[in-house]
Amino acid sequence: NRSCRILLAEKTDRLYRNFRDAVTLQDLDLKIFFVKENEWLSKDSKSQAKLMHDIRLAMARNYSENLREEVKKGMCEKASQGTYPGRAPFGYRNNAATRTIEIHPENSTIARRVFEMYASGHYSLLALSKELRHVTGTCISKTNLHKMLTNPFYIGRFEWSGNTYQGTLPSIISPEVYEQVQAVLNGHNRPRY
Protein backbone atom coordinates (compact mmCIF):
# COMPACT_ATOMS: atom_id res chain seq x y z
CA ASN A 1 0.00 0.00 0.00
CA ARG A 2 1.57 3.28 -1.16
CA SER A 3 -0.10 5.35 1.59
CA CYS A 4 1.47 3.27 4.37
CA ARG A 5 5.08 4.43 4.79
CA ILE A 6 5.77 3.23 8.34
CA LEU A 7 6.35 -0.36 9.39
CA LEU A 8 6.32 -1.52 13.01
CA ALA A 9 8.40 -4.55 13.94
CA GLU A 10 8.95 -6.18 17.31
CA LYS A 11 12.72 -6.39 16.74
CA THR A 12 15.25 -6.94 13.97
CA ASP A 13 15.29 -10.75 13.99
CA ARG A 14 11.48 -10.94 13.86
CA LEU A 15 11.32 -8.82 10.72
CA TYR A 16 13.95 -10.46 8.55
CA ARG A 17 14.08 -14.16 7.84
CA ASN A 18 16.75 -13.71 5.17
CA PHE A 19 18.80 -10.95 3.55
CA ARG A 20 16.47 -10.76 0.55
CA ASP A 21 13.73 -9.53 2.88
CA ALA A 22 16.06 -6.79 4.15
CA VAL A 23 16.90 -5.66 0.61
CA THR A 24 13.22 -5.69 -0.39
CA LEU A 25 12.28 -3.51 2.57
CA GLN A 26 15.13 -1.09 1.82
CA ASP A 27 13.89 -0.78 -1.77
CA LEU A 28 10.39 0.09 -0.54
CA ASP A 29 11.78 3.20 1.17
CA LEU A 30 9.84 2.70 4.41
CA LYS A 31 10.43 4.04 7.88
CA ILE A 32 10.77 1.04 10.16
CA PHE A 33 10.32 1.26 13.92
CA PHE A 34 11.78 -1.58 15.98
CA VAL A 35 9.67 -1.53 19.14
CA LYS A 36 11.85 -3.56 21.55
CA GLU A 37 14.99 -1.83 20.32
CA ASN A 38 13.24 1.59 20.41
CA GLU A 39 14.88 2.60 17.15
CA TRP A 40 13.83 4.07 13.79
CA LEU A 41 15.44 3.03 10.53
CA SER A 42 15.03 4.77 7.19
CA LYS A 43 17.13 6.05 4.28
CA ASP A 44 17.72 9.22 6.30
CA SER A 45 19.00 7.42 9.40
CA LYS A 46 22.49 8.26 10.63
CA SER A 47 25.30 5.98 9.59
CA GLN A 48 25.77 4.83 13.22
CA ALA A 49 22.14 3.65 13.39
CA LYS A 50 22.48 1.85 10.04
CA LEU A 51 25.70 0.17 11.22
CA MET A 52 24.04 -1.05 14.43
CA HIS A 53 21.08 -2.29 12.41
CA ASP A 54 23.39 -4.19 10.03
CA ILE A 55 25.16 -5.78 13.01
CA ARG A 56 21.82 -6.89 14.49
CA LEU A 57 20.81 -8.19 11.06
CA ALA A 58 24.02 -10.26 10.81
CA MET A 59 23.46 -11.58 14.34
CA ALA A 60 19.86 -12.51 13.47
CA ARG A 61 21.08 -14.35 10.38
CA ASN A 62 23.70 -16.20 12.44
CA TYR A 63 21.06 -17.15 15.01
CA SER A 64 18.79 -18.45 12.25
CA GLU A 65 21.59 -20.47 10.61
CA ASN A 66 22.66 -21.92 13.96
CA LEU A 67 19.07 -22.88 14.78
CA ARG A 68 18.75 -24.58 11.38
CA GLU A 69 21.95 -26.58 12.06
CA GLU A 70 20.76 -27.61 15.52
CA VAL A 71 17.34 -28.71 14.22
CA LYS A 72 18.97 -30.70 11.43
CA LYS A 73 21.36 -32.32 13.92
CA GLY A 74 18.44 -33.18 16.21
CA MET A 75 16.48 -34.73 13.35
CA CYS A 76 19.47 -36.82 12.27
CA GLU A 77 19.93 -37.99 15.86
CA LYS A 78 16.25 -38.91 16.05
CA ALA A 79 16.55 -40.83 12.76
CA SER A 80 19.63 -42.73 13.97
CA GLN A 81 17.56 -43.91 16.95
CA GLY A 82 14.97 -45.35 14.55
CA THR A 83 12.35 -42.61 14.91
CA TYR A 84 11.18 -40.94 11.72
CA PRO A 85 11.57 -37.17 12.21
CA GLY A 86 9.02 -36.09 9.61
CA ARG A 87 5.40 -36.25 8.58
CA ALA A 88 3.96 -39.75 8.48
CA PRO A 89 2.99 -41.17 5.06
CA PHE A 90 -0.52 -42.34 4.14
CA GLY A 91 -1.62 -45.21 6.37
CA TYR A 92 0.14 -43.79 9.41
CA ARG A 93 -0.42 -40.69 11.53
CA ASN A 94 1.67 -38.46 13.75
CA ASN A 95 0.60 -38.57 17.37
CA ALA A 96 1.27 -35.07 18.72
CA ALA A 97 0.76 -36.12 22.34
CA THR A 98 3.41 -38.88 22.33
CA ARG A 99 5.46 -37.38 19.47
CA THR A 100 5.43 -40.76 17.74
CA ILE A 101 4.09 -42.25 14.54
CA GLU A 102 1.33 -44.83 14.75
CA ILE A 103 -0.78 -46.83 12.33
CA HIS A 104 -3.92 -45.02 11.17
CA PRO A 105 -6.85 -47.44 11.73
CA GLU A 106 -8.73 -46.75 8.46
CA ASN A 107 -5.99 -45.55 6.10
CA SER A 108 -3.66 -48.44 6.96
CA THR A 109 -6.26 -50.86 5.59
CA ILE A 110 -6.39 -48.87 2.34
CA ALA A 111 -2.56 -48.72 2.17
CA ARG A 112 -2.32 -52.48 2.68
CA ARG A 113 -4.90 -52.97 -0.07
CA VAL A 114 -2.93 -50.71 -2.44
CA PHE A 115 0.19 -52.86 -2.03
CA GLU A 116 -1.66 -56.15 -2.36
CA MET A 117 -3.62 -55.03 -5.44
CA TYR A 118 -0.52 -53.74 -7.21
CA ALA A 119 1.53 -56.80 -6.25
CA SER A 120 -1.04 -58.97 -8.05
CA GLY A 121 0.21 -57.56 -11.36
CA HIS A 122 -3.34 -56.88 -12.55
CA TYR A 123 -3.24 -53.08 -12.23
CA SER A 124 -1.38 -50.19 -13.76
CA LEU A 125 -0.92 -47.18 -11.48
CA LEU A 126 -3.73 -45.37 -13.27
CA ALA A 127 -6.08 -48.35 -13.07
CA LEU A 128 -5.23 -48.75 -9.37
CA SER A 129 -5.95 -45.06 -8.75
CA LYS A 130 -9.36 -45.38 -10.44
CA GLU A 131 -10.18 -48.61 -8.61
CA LEU A 132 -9.31 -47.06 -5.23
CA ARG A 133 -11.52 -44.06 -5.90
CA HIS A 134 -14.38 -46.32 -6.99
CA VAL A 135 -14.11 -48.89 -4.17
CA THR A 136 -12.92 -46.83 -1.17
CA GLY A 137 -13.63 -43.23 -2.18
CA THR A 138 -9.96 -42.42 -1.58
CA CYS A 139 -8.26 -40.34 -4.25
CA ILE A 140 -4.55 -41.06 -4.66
CA SER A 141 -2.91 -39.86 -7.88
CA LYS A 142 -0.66 -42.02 -10.04
CA THR A 143 2.38 -40.06 -8.88
CA ASN A 144 1.50 -40.42 -5.20
CA LEU A 145 0.78 -44.12 -5.67
CA HIS A 146 4.26 -44.56 -7.15
CA LYS A 147 5.83 -42.68 -4.21
CA MET A 148 3.84 -44.80 -1.81
CA LEU A 149 4.72 -48.12 -3.46
CA THR A 150 8.45 -47.32 -3.50
CA ASN A 151 8.54 -46.03 0.08
CA PRO A 152 10.32 -48.52 2.42
CA PHE A 153 8.51 -46.88 5.35
CA TYR A 154 5.74 -49.46 4.91
CA ILE A 155 8.14 -52.28 5.82
CA GLY A 156 9.68 -50.43 8.78
CA ARG A 157 12.61 -48.66 7.08
CA PHE A 158 12.94 -45.01 6.14
CA GLU A 159 15.34 -42.68 4.37
CA TRP A 160 16.54 -39.44 5.92
CA SER A 161 19.31 -37.14 4.70
CA GLY A 162 20.55 -39.72 2.21
CA ASN A 163 20.74 -42.57 4.73
CA THR A 164 18.44 -45.54 5.27
CA TYR A 165 17.41 -46.37 8.83
CA GLN A 166 15.64 -49.32 10.41
CA GLY A 167 12.68 -47.73 12.14
CA THR A 168 11.05 -48.61 15.42
CA LEU A 169 7.63 -48.14 13.82
CA PRO A 170 5.26 -50.99 12.99
CA SER A 171 5.07 -52.31 9.42
CA ILE A 172 1.84 -52.25 7.44
CA ILE A 173 2.93 -54.80 4.86
CA SER A 174 5.33 -57.73 4.72
CA PRO A 175 8.75 -57.49 3.05
CA GLU A 176 7.60 -60.17 0.58
CA VAL A 177 4.67 -58.06 -0.65
CA TYR A 178 6.95 -55.01 -0.86
CA GLU A 179 9.49 -56.93 -2.97
CA GLN A 180 6.72 -58.24 -5.24
CA VAL A 181 5.51 -54.65 -5.76
CA GLN A 182 9.07 -53.57 -6.65
CA ALA A 183 9.28 -56.42 -9.16
CA VAL A 184 6.02 -55.33 -10.81
CA LEU A 185 7.16 -51.69 -10.86
CA ASN A 186 10.47 -52.69 -12.46
CA GLY A 187 8.69 -54.60 -15.19
CA HIS A 188 9.71 -58.09 -14.09
CA ASN A 189 6.04 -58.96 -13.83
CA ARG A 190 4.18 -56.90 -16.42
CA PRO A 191 0.67 -55.95 -15.33
CA ARG A 192 -2.02 -58.01 -17.04
CA TYR A 193 -4.79 -55.50 -17.62
Short mmCIF file of N, CA and C in Angstrom, two decimals, residues 26-178:
data_model
loop_
_atom_site.label_atom_id
_atom_site.label_comp_id
_atom_site.label_asym_id
_atom_site.label_seq_id
_atom_site.Cartn_x
_atom_site.Cartn_y
_atom_site.Cartn_z
N GLN A 26 14.35 -2.30 2.11
CA GLN A 26 15.13 -1.09 1.82
C GLN A 26 14.66 -0.46 0.52
N ASP A 27 14.37 -1.28 -0.47
CA ASP A 27 13.89 -0.78 -1.77
C ASP A 27 12.54 -0.10 -1.67
N LEU A 28 11.72 -0.51 -0.69
CA LEU A 28 10.39 0.09 -0.54
C LEU A 28 10.43 1.48 0.08
N ASP A 29 11.60 1.88 0.58
CA ASP A 29 11.78 3.20 1.17
C ASP A 29 10.78 3.47 2.29
N LEU A 30 10.74 2.57 3.26
CA LEU A 30 9.84 2.70 4.41
C LEU A 30 10.61 3.22 5.61
N LYS A 31 9.87 3.77 6.56
CA LYS A 31 10.43 4.04 7.88
C LYS A 31 10.03 2.85 8.74
N ILE A 32 11.03 2.23 9.35
CA ILE A 32 10.77 1.04 10.16
C ILE A 32 11.06 1.38 11.62
N PHE A 33 10.11 1.05 12.49
CA PHE A 33 10.32 1.26 13.92
C PHE A 33 10.42 -0.10 14.59
N PHE A 34 11.56 -0.35 15.24
CA PHE A 34 11.78 -1.58 15.98
C PHE A 34 11.40 -1.32 17.43
N VAL A 35 10.27 -1.86 17.86
CA VAL A 35 9.67 -1.53 19.14
C VAL A 35 10.57 -1.88 20.32
N LYS A 36 11.03 -3.14 20.40
CA LYS A 36 11.85 -3.56 21.55
C LYS A 36 13.20 -2.87 21.57
N GLU A 37 13.70 -2.50 20.40
CA GLU A 37 14.99 -1.83 20.32
C GLU A 37 14.82 -0.30 20.40
N ASN A 38 13.58 0.17 20.35
CA ASN A 38 13.24 1.59 20.41
C ASN A 38 14.08 2.40 19.42
N GLU A 39 14.04 1.96 18.15
CA GLU A 39 14.88 2.60 17.15
C GLU A 39 14.16 2.70 15.81
N TRP A 40 14.36 3.84 15.14
CA TRP A 40 13.83 4.07 13.79
C TRP A 40 14.91 3.75 12.79
N LEU A 41 14.50 3.25 11.61
CA LEU A 41 15.44 3.03 10.53
C LEU A 41 14.79 3.49 9.23
N SER A 42 15.50 4.31 8.50
CA SER A 42 15.03 4.77 7.19
C SER A 42 16.24 5.16 6.36
N LYS A 43 16.03 5.61 5.13
CA LYS A 43 17.13 6.05 4.28
C LYS A 43 17.86 7.24 4.89
N ASP A 44 17.14 8.01 5.70
CA ASP A 44 17.72 9.22 6.30
C ASP A 44 18.38 8.96 7.65
N SER A 45 18.39 7.72 8.11
CA SER A 45 19.00 7.42 9.40
C SER A 45 20.50 7.70 9.36
N LYS A 46 21.06 8.00 10.54
CA LYS A 46 22.49 8.26 10.63
C LYS A 46 23.26 6.98 10.38
N SER A 47 24.48 7.14 9.93
CA SER A 47 25.30 5.98 9.59
C SER A 47 25.51 5.06 10.80
N GLN A 48 25.61 5.64 12.01
CA GLN A 48 25.77 4.83 13.22
C GLN A 48 24.56 3.91 13.44
N ALA A 49 23.36 4.45 13.22
CA ALA A 49 22.14 3.65 13.39
C ALA A 49 22.07 2.55 12.34
N LYS A 50 22.48 2.86 11.11
CA LYS A 50 22.48 1.85 10.04
C LYS A 50 23.50 0.75 10.34
N LEU A 51 24.68 1.15 10.86
CA LEU A 51 25.70 0.17 11.22
C LEU A 51 25.19 -0.77 12.31
N MET A 52 24.57 -0.22 13.34
CA MET A 52 24.04 -1.05 14.43
C MET A 52 22.94 -1.98 13.90
N HIS A 53 22.14 -1.46 13.00
CA HIS A 53 21.08 -2.29 12.41
C HIS A 53 21.69 -3.44 11.61
N ASP A 54 22.73 -3.15 10.83
CA ASP A 54 23.39 -4.19 10.03
C ASP A 54 24.03 -5.25 10.92
N ILE A 55 24.57 -4.83 12.06
CA ILE A 55 25.16 -5.78 13.01
C ILE A 55 24.06 -6.69 13.58
N ARG A 56 22.93 -6.08 13.97
CA ARG A 56 21.82 -6.89 14.49
C ARG A 56 21.28 -7.82 13.42
N LEU A 57 21.26 -7.36 12.17
CA LEU A 57 20.81 -8.19 11.06
C LEU A 57 21.75 -9.39 10.87
N ALA A 58 23.05 -9.16 10.94
CA ALA A 58 24.02 -10.26 10.81
C ALA A 58 23.88 -11.24 11.97
N MET A 59 23.65 -10.71 13.18
CA MET A 59 23.46 -11.58 14.34
C MET A 59 22.18 -12.40 14.20
N ALA A 60 21.13 -11.79 13.68
CA ALA A 60 19.86 -12.51 13.47
C ALA A 60 20.06 -13.62 12.45
N ARG A 61 20.83 -13.33 11.39
CA ARG A 61 21.08 -14.35 10.38
C ARG A 61 21.88 -15.50 10.99
N ASN A 62 22.90 -15.17 11.79
CA ASN A 62 23.70 -16.20 12.44
C ASN A 62 22.85 -17.05 13.37
N TYR A 63 21.96 -16.42 14.11
CA TYR A 63 21.06 -17.15 15.01
C TYR A 63 20.19 -18.12 14.21
N SER A 64 19.66 -17.63 13.09
CA SER A 64 18.79 -18.45 12.25
C SER A 64 19.55 -19.64 11.67
N GLU A 65 20.76 -19.39 11.18
CA GLU A 65 21.59 -20.47 10.61
C GLU A 65 21.95 -21.49 11.68
N ASN A 66 22.31 -21.02 12.86
CA ASN A 66 22.66 -21.92 13.96
C ASN A 66 21.47 -22.77 14.37
N LEU A 67 20.30 -22.14 14.43
CA LEU A 67 19.07 -22.88 14.78
C LEU A 67 18.79 -23.95 13.75
N ARG A 68 18.97 -23.61 12.46
CA ARG A 68 18.75 -24.58 11.38
C ARG A 68 19.69 -25.78 11.55
N GLU A 69 20.98 -25.50 11.86
CA GLU A 69 21.95 -26.58 12.06
C GLU A 69 21.56 -27.47 13.23
N GLU A 70 21.12 -26.84 14.33
CA GLU A 70 20.76 -27.61 15.52
C GLU A 70 19.52 -28.48 15.27
N VAL A 71 18.55 -27.94 14.55
CA VAL A 71 17.34 -28.71 14.22
C VAL A 71 17.71 -29.89 13.34
N LYS A 72 18.55 -29.63 12.33
CA LYS A 72 18.97 -30.70 11.43
C LYS A 72 19.72 -31.78 12.19
N LYS A 73 20.60 -31.37 13.11
CA LYS A 73 21.36 -32.32 13.92
C LYS A 73 20.42 -33.14 14.79
N GLY A 74 19.42 -32.48 15.38
CA GLY A 74 18.44 -33.18 16.21
C GLY A 74 17.63 -34.18 15.42
N MET A 75 17.26 -33.82 14.20
CA MET A 75 16.48 -34.73 13.35
C MET A 75 17.32 -35.93 12.93
N CYS A 76 18.58 -35.70 12.62
CA CYS A 76 19.47 -36.82 12.27
C CYS A 76 19.67 -37.76 13.46
N GLU A 77 19.79 -37.19 14.65
CA GLU A 77 19.93 -37.99 15.86
C GLU A 77 18.67 -38.83 16.09
N LYS A 78 17.52 -38.20 15.89
CA LYS A 78 16.25 -38.91 16.05
C LYS A 78 16.16 -40.06 15.04
N ALA A 79 16.57 -39.79 13.79
CA ALA A 79 16.55 -40.83 12.76
C ALA A 79 17.48 -41.98 13.11
N SER A 80 18.68 -41.67 13.64
CA SER A 80 19.63 -42.73 13.97
C SER A 80 19.12 -43.62 15.10
N GLN A 81 18.16 -43.11 15.88
CA GLN A 81 17.56 -43.91 16.95
C GLN A 81 16.34 -44.69 16.45
N GLY A 82 16.05 -44.58 15.13
CA GLY A 82 14.97 -45.35 14.55
C GLY A 82 13.62 -44.65 14.54
N THR A 83 13.60 -43.37 14.90
CA THR A 83 12.35 -42.61 14.91
C THR A 83 12.32 -41.67 13.72
N TYR A 84 11.30 -41.80 12.90
CA TYR A 84 11.18 -40.94 11.72
C TYR A 84 10.89 -39.51 12.14
N PRO A 85 11.74 -38.55 11.74
CA PRO A 85 11.57 -37.17 12.21
C PRO A 85 10.69 -36.29 11.34
N GLY A 86 9.85 -36.89 10.50
CA GLY A 86 9.02 -36.09 9.61
C GLY A 86 7.55 -36.42 9.69
N ARG A 87 6.84 -36.01 8.66
CA ARG A 87 5.40 -36.25 8.58
C ARG A 87 5.15 -37.68 8.11
N ALA A 88 4.26 -38.35 8.79
CA ALA A 88 3.96 -39.75 8.48
C ALA A 88 3.29 -39.89 7.12
N PRO A 89 3.64 -40.94 6.35
CA PRO A 89 2.99 -41.17 5.06
C PRO A 89 1.58 -41.75 5.24
N PHE A 90 0.85 -41.82 4.14
CA PHE A 90 -0.52 -42.34 4.14
C PHE A 90 -0.55 -43.73 4.77
N GLY A 91 -1.50 -43.93 5.67
CA GLY A 91 -1.62 -45.21 6.37
C GLY A 91 -1.12 -45.12 7.80
N TYR A 92 -0.38 -44.05 8.06
CA TYR A 92 0.14 -43.79 9.41
C TYR A 92 -0.35 -42.40 9.82
N ARG A 93 -0.11 -42.05 11.08
CA ARG A 93 -0.42 -40.69 11.53
C ARG A 93 0.56 -40.29 12.63
N ASN A 94 0.81 -39.00 12.70
CA ASN A 94 1.67 -38.46 13.75
C ASN A 94 0.82 -38.26 15.00
N ASN A 95 1.28 -38.77 16.10
CA ASN A 95 0.60 -38.57 17.37
C ASN A 95 1.30 -37.42 18.08
N ALA A 96 0.65 -36.26 18.14
CA ALA A 96 1.27 -35.07 18.72
C ALA A 96 1.50 -35.22 20.22
N ALA A 97 0.64 -35.96 20.89
CA ALA A 97 0.76 -36.12 22.34
C ALA A 97 2.01 -36.92 22.71
N THR A 98 2.25 -38.02 22.01
CA THR A 98 3.41 -38.88 22.33
C THR A 98 4.61 -38.59 21.44
N ARG A 99 4.41 -37.72 20.43
CA ARG A 99 5.46 -37.38 19.47
C ARG A 99 6.01 -38.63 18.77
N THR A 100 5.07 -39.53 18.43
CA THR A 100 5.43 -40.76 17.74
C THR A 100 4.57 -40.90 16.49
N ILE A 101 4.89 -41.92 15.71
CA ILE A 101 4.09 -42.25 14.54
C ILE A 101 3.40 -43.57 14.83
N GLU A 102 2.10 -43.62 14.52
CA GLU A 102 1.33 -44.83 14.75
C GLU A 102 0.52 -45.17 13.51
N ILE A 103 0.03 -46.38 13.47
CA ILE A 103 -0.78 -46.83 12.33
C ILE A 103 -2.15 -46.17 12.40
N HIS A 104 -2.59 -45.62 11.27
CA HIS A 104 -3.92 -45.02 11.17
C HIS A 104 -4.92 -46.16 10.95
N PRO A 105 -5.94 -46.27 11.80
CA PRO A 105 -6.85 -47.44 11.73
C PRO A 105 -7.51 -47.64 10.36
N GLU A 106 -8.04 -46.59 9.74
CA GLU A 106 -8.73 -46.75 8.46
C GLU A 106 -7.77 -46.72 7.28
N ASN A 107 -6.88 -45.72 7.26
CA ASN A 107 -5.99 -45.55 6.10
C ASN A 107 -4.97 -46.68 5.96
N SER A 108 -4.62 -47.33 7.05
CA SER A 108 -3.66 -48.44 6.96
C SER A 108 -4.27 -49.61 6.18
N THR A 109 -5.57 -49.80 6.34
CA THR A 109 -6.26 -50.86 5.59
C THR A 109 -6.23 -50.55 4.10
N ILE A 110 -6.43 -49.29 3.75
CA ILE A 110 -6.39 -48.87 2.34
C ILE A 110 -4.97 -49.02 1.81
N ALA A 111 -3.95 -48.61 2.60
CA ALA A 111 -2.56 -48.72 2.17
C ALA A 111 -2.18 -50.18 1.93
N ARG A 112 -2.60 -51.05 2.83
CA ARG A 112 -2.32 -52.48 2.68
C ARG A 112 -2.96 -53.00 1.38
N ARG A 113 -4.18 -52.55 1.14
CA ARG A 113 -4.90 -52.97 -0.07
C ARG A 113 -4.19 -52.49 -1.33
N VAL A 114 -3.67 -51.26 -1.30
CA VAL A 114 -2.93 -50.71 -2.44
C VAL A 114 -1.77 -51.63 -2.79
N PHE A 115 -0.97 -52.00 -1.79
CA PHE A 115 0.19 -52.86 -2.03
C PHE A 115 -0.23 -54.23 -2.56
N GLU A 116 -1.24 -54.81 -1.94
CA GLU A 116 -1.66 -56.15 -2.36
C GLU A 116 -2.24 -56.14 -3.77
N MET A 117 -3.04 -55.12 -4.09
CA MET A 117 -3.62 -55.03 -5.44
C MET A 117 -2.54 -54.86 -6.49
N TYR A 118 -1.57 -53.98 -6.21
CA TYR A 118 -0.52 -53.74 -7.21
C TYR A 118 0.40 -54.95 -7.34
N ALA A 119 0.66 -55.61 -6.22
CA ALA A 119 1.53 -56.80 -6.25
C ALA A 119 0.93 -57.92 -7.10
N SER A 120 -0.39 -57.93 -7.25
CA SER A 120 -1.04 -58.97 -8.05
C SER A 120 -0.64 -58.89 -9.52
N GLY A 121 -0.18 -57.72 -9.97
CA GLY A 121 0.21 -57.56 -11.36
C GLY A 121 -0.96 -57.29 -12.28
N HIS A 122 -2.15 -57.09 -11.73
CA HIS A 122 -3.34 -56.88 -12.55
C HIS A 122 -3.69 -55.41 -12.75
N TYR A 123 -2.91 -54.50 -12.17
CA TYR A 123 -3.24 -53.08 -12.23
C TYR A 123 -2.06 -52.24 -12.68
N SER A 124 -2.35 -51.26 -13.52
CA SER A 124 -1.38 -50.19 -13.76
C SER A 124 -1.60 -49.18 -12.64
N LEU A 125 -0.73 -48.20 -12.51
CA LEU A 125 -0.92 -47.18 -11.48
C LEU A 125 -2.21 -46.40 -11.70
N LEU A 126 -2.50 -46.10 -12.96
CA LEU A 126 -3.73 -45.37 -13.27
C LEU A 126 -4.96 -46.20 -12.95
N ALA A 127 -4.94 -47.47 -13.35
CA ALA A 127 -6.08 -48.35 -13.07
C ALA A 127 -6.27 -48.53 -11.56
N LEU A 128 -5.16 -48.60 -10.83
CA LEU A 128 -5.23 -48.75 -9.37
C LEU A 128 -5.82 -47.49 -8.74
N SER A 129 -5.42 -46.34 -9.25
CA SER A 129 -5.95 -45.06 -8.75
C SER A 129 -7.46 -44.99 -8.95
N LYS A 130 -7.91 -45.40 -10.13
CA LYS A 130 -9.36 -45.38 -10.44
C LYS A 130 -10.12 -46.38 -9.58
N GLU A 131 -9.54 -47.56 -9.41
CA GLU A 131 -10.18 -48.61 -8.61
C GLU A 131 -10.31 -48.18 -7.14
N LEU A 132 -9.27 -47.56 -6.61
CA LEU A 132 -9.31 -47.06 -5.23
C LEU A 132 -10.42 -46.03 -5.04
N ARG A 133 -10.49 -45.10 -5.99
CA ARG A 133 -11.52 -44.06 -5.90
C ARG A 133 -12.91 -44.69 -5.96
N HIS A 134 -13.08 -45.67 -6.83
CA HIS A 134 -14.38 -46.32 -6.99
C HIS A 134 -14.76 -47.16 -5.76
N VAL A 135 -13.82 -47.94 -5.25
CA VAL A 135 -14.11 -48.89 -4.17
C VAL A 135 -14.08 -48.24 -2.78
N THR A 136 -13.07 -47.38 -2.52
CA THR A 136 -12.92 -46.83 -1.17
C THR A 136 -13.28 -45.35 -1.06
N GLY A 137 -13.38 -44.67 -2.21
CA GLY A 137 -13.63 -43.23 -2.18
C GLY A 137 -12.37 -42.43 -1.91
N THR A 138 -11.24 -43.09 -1.84
CA THR A 138 -9.96 -42.42 -1.58
C THR A 138 -9.29 -42.07 -2.90
N CYS A 139 -8.92 -40.80 -3.03
CA CYS A 139 -8.26 -40.34 -4.25
C CYS A 139 -6.75 -40.25 -4.03
N ILE A 140 -6.00 -41.10 -4.70
CA ILE A 140 -4.55 -41.06 -4.66
C ILE A 140 -4.08 -41.04 -6.12
N SER A 141 -3.36 -40.00 -6.49
CA SER A 141 -2.91 -39.86 -7.88
C SER A 141 -1.89 -40.93 -8.24
N LYS A 142 -1.66 -41.08 -9.54
CA LYS A 142 -0.66 -42.02 -10.04
C LYS A 142 0.70 -41.74 -9.42
N THR A 143 1.08 -40.46 -9.42
CA THR A 143 2.38 -40.06 -8.88
C THR A 143 2.51 -40.41 -7.40
N ASN A 144 1.46 -40.11 -6.63
CA ASN A 144 1.50 -40.42 -5.20
C ASN A 144 1.45 -41.92 -4.94
N LEU A 145 0.77 -42.66 -5.80
CA LEU A 145 0.78 -44.12 -5.67
C LEU A 145 2.20 -44.65 -5.88
N HIS A 146 2.89 -44.12 -6.88
CA HIS A 146 4.26 -44.56 -7.15
C HIS A 146 5.17 -44.25 -5.96
N LYS A 147 5.03 -43.04 -5.40
CA LYS A 147 5.83 -42.68 -4.21
C LYS A 147 5.53 -43.62 -3.06
N MET A 148 4.27 -43.92 -2.90
CA MET A 148 3.84 -44.80 -1.81
C MET A 148 4.41 -46.21 -1.99
N LEU A 149 4.30 -46.74 -3.19
CA LEU A 149 4.72 -48.12 -3.46
C LEU A 149 6.23 -48.30 -3.42
N THR A 150 6.99 -47.22 -3.56
CA THR A 150 8.45 -47.32 -3.50
C THR A 150 9.00 -46.86 -2.15
N ASN A 151 8.13 -46.53 -1.22
CA ASN A 151 8.54 -46.03 0.08
C ASN A 151 8.77 -47.20 1.05
N PRO A 152 10.03 -47.40 1.50
CA PRO A 152 10.32 -48.52 2.42
C PRO A 152 9.74 -48.32 3.82
N PHE A 153 9.13 -47.16 4.06
CA PHE A 153 8.51 -46.88 5.35
C PHE A 153 7.49 -47.97 5.71
N TYR A 154 6.81 -48.48 4.69
CA TYR A 154 5.74 -49.46 4.91
C TYR A 154 6.25 -50.82 5.39
N ILE A 155 7.57 -51.05 5.29
CA ILE A 155 8.14 -52.28 5.82
C ILE A 155 9.08 -51.97 6.99
N GLY A 156 8.94 -50.77 7.56
CA GLY A 156 9.68 -50.43 8.78
C GLY A 156 11.00 -49.72 8.58
N ARG A 157 11.37 -49.39 7.33
CA ARG A 157 12.61 -48.66 7.08
C ARG A 157 12.26 -47.27 6.56
N PHE A 158 13.17 -46.33 6.70
CA PHE A 158 12.94 -45.01 6.14
C PHE A 158 14.26 -44.37 5.74
N GLU A 159 14.16 -43.41 4.83
CA GLU A 159 15.34 -42.68 4.37
C GLU A 159 15.28 -41.27 4.93
N TRP A 160 16.44 -40.80 5.38
CA TRP A 160 16.54 -39.44 5.92
C TRP A 160 17.93 -38.92 5.65
N SER A 161 18.03 -37.78 5.02
CA SER A 161 19.31 -37.14 4.70
C SER A 161 20.26 -38.09 3.97
N GLY A 162 19.72 -38.85 3.03
CA GLY A 162 20.55 -39.72 2.21
C GLY A 162 20.92 -41.04 2.85
N ASN A 163 20.45 -41.30 4.05
CA ASN A 163 20.74 -42.57 4.73
C ASN A 163 19.46 -43.36 4.95
N THR A 164 19.58 -44.68 4.99
CA THR A 164 18.44 -45.54 5.27
C THR A 164 18.56 -46.05 6.70
N TYR A 165 17.44 -45.97 7.43
CA TYR A 165 17.41 -46.37 8.83
C TYR A 165 16.36 -47.46 9.04
N GLN A 166 16.64 -48.35 9.98
CA GLN A 166 15.64 -49.32 10.41
C GLN A 166 14.82 -48.64 11.49
N GLY A 167 13.53 -48.45 11.21
CA GLY A 167 12.68 -47.73 12.14
C GLY A 167 12.16 -48.59 13.27
N THR A 168 11.67 -47.92 14.30
CA THR A 168 11.05 -48.61 15.42
C THR A 168 9.54 -48.69 15.22
N LEU A 169 9.06 -48.19 14.08
CA LEU A 169 7.63 -48.14 13.82
C LEU A 169 7.11 -49.46 13.28
N PRO A 170 5.83 -49.73 13.48
CA PRO A 170 5.26 -50.99 12.99
C PRO A 170 5.09 -50.99 11.47
N SER A 171 5.24 -52.16 10.88
CA SER A 171 5.07 -52.31 9.42
C SER A 171 3.61 -52.53 9.08
N ILE A 172 3.20 -52.02 7.92
CA ILE A 172 1.84 -52.25 7.44
C ILE A 172 1.81 -53.47 6.53
N ILE A 173 2.90 -53.67 5.79
CA ILE A 173 2.93 -54.80 4.86
C ILE A 173 4.18 -55.65 5.11
N SER A 174 4.19 -56.83 4.54
CA SER A 174 5.33 -57.73 4.72
C SER A 174 6.42 -57.38 3.70
N PRO A 175 7.67 -57.72 4.02
CA PRO A 175 8.75 -57.49 3.05
C PRO A 175 8.53 -58.24 1.73
N GLU A 176 7.86 -59.39 1.79
CA GLU A 176 7.60 -60.17 0.58
C GLU A 176 6.67 -59.42 -0.36
N VAL A 177 5.61 -58.83 0.18
CA VAL A 177 4.67 -58.06 -0.65
C VAL A 177 5.38 -56.84 -1.22
N TYR A 178 6.21 -56.19 -0.40
CA TYR A 178 6.95 -55.01 -0.86
C TYR A 178 7.87 -55.38 -2.03
#
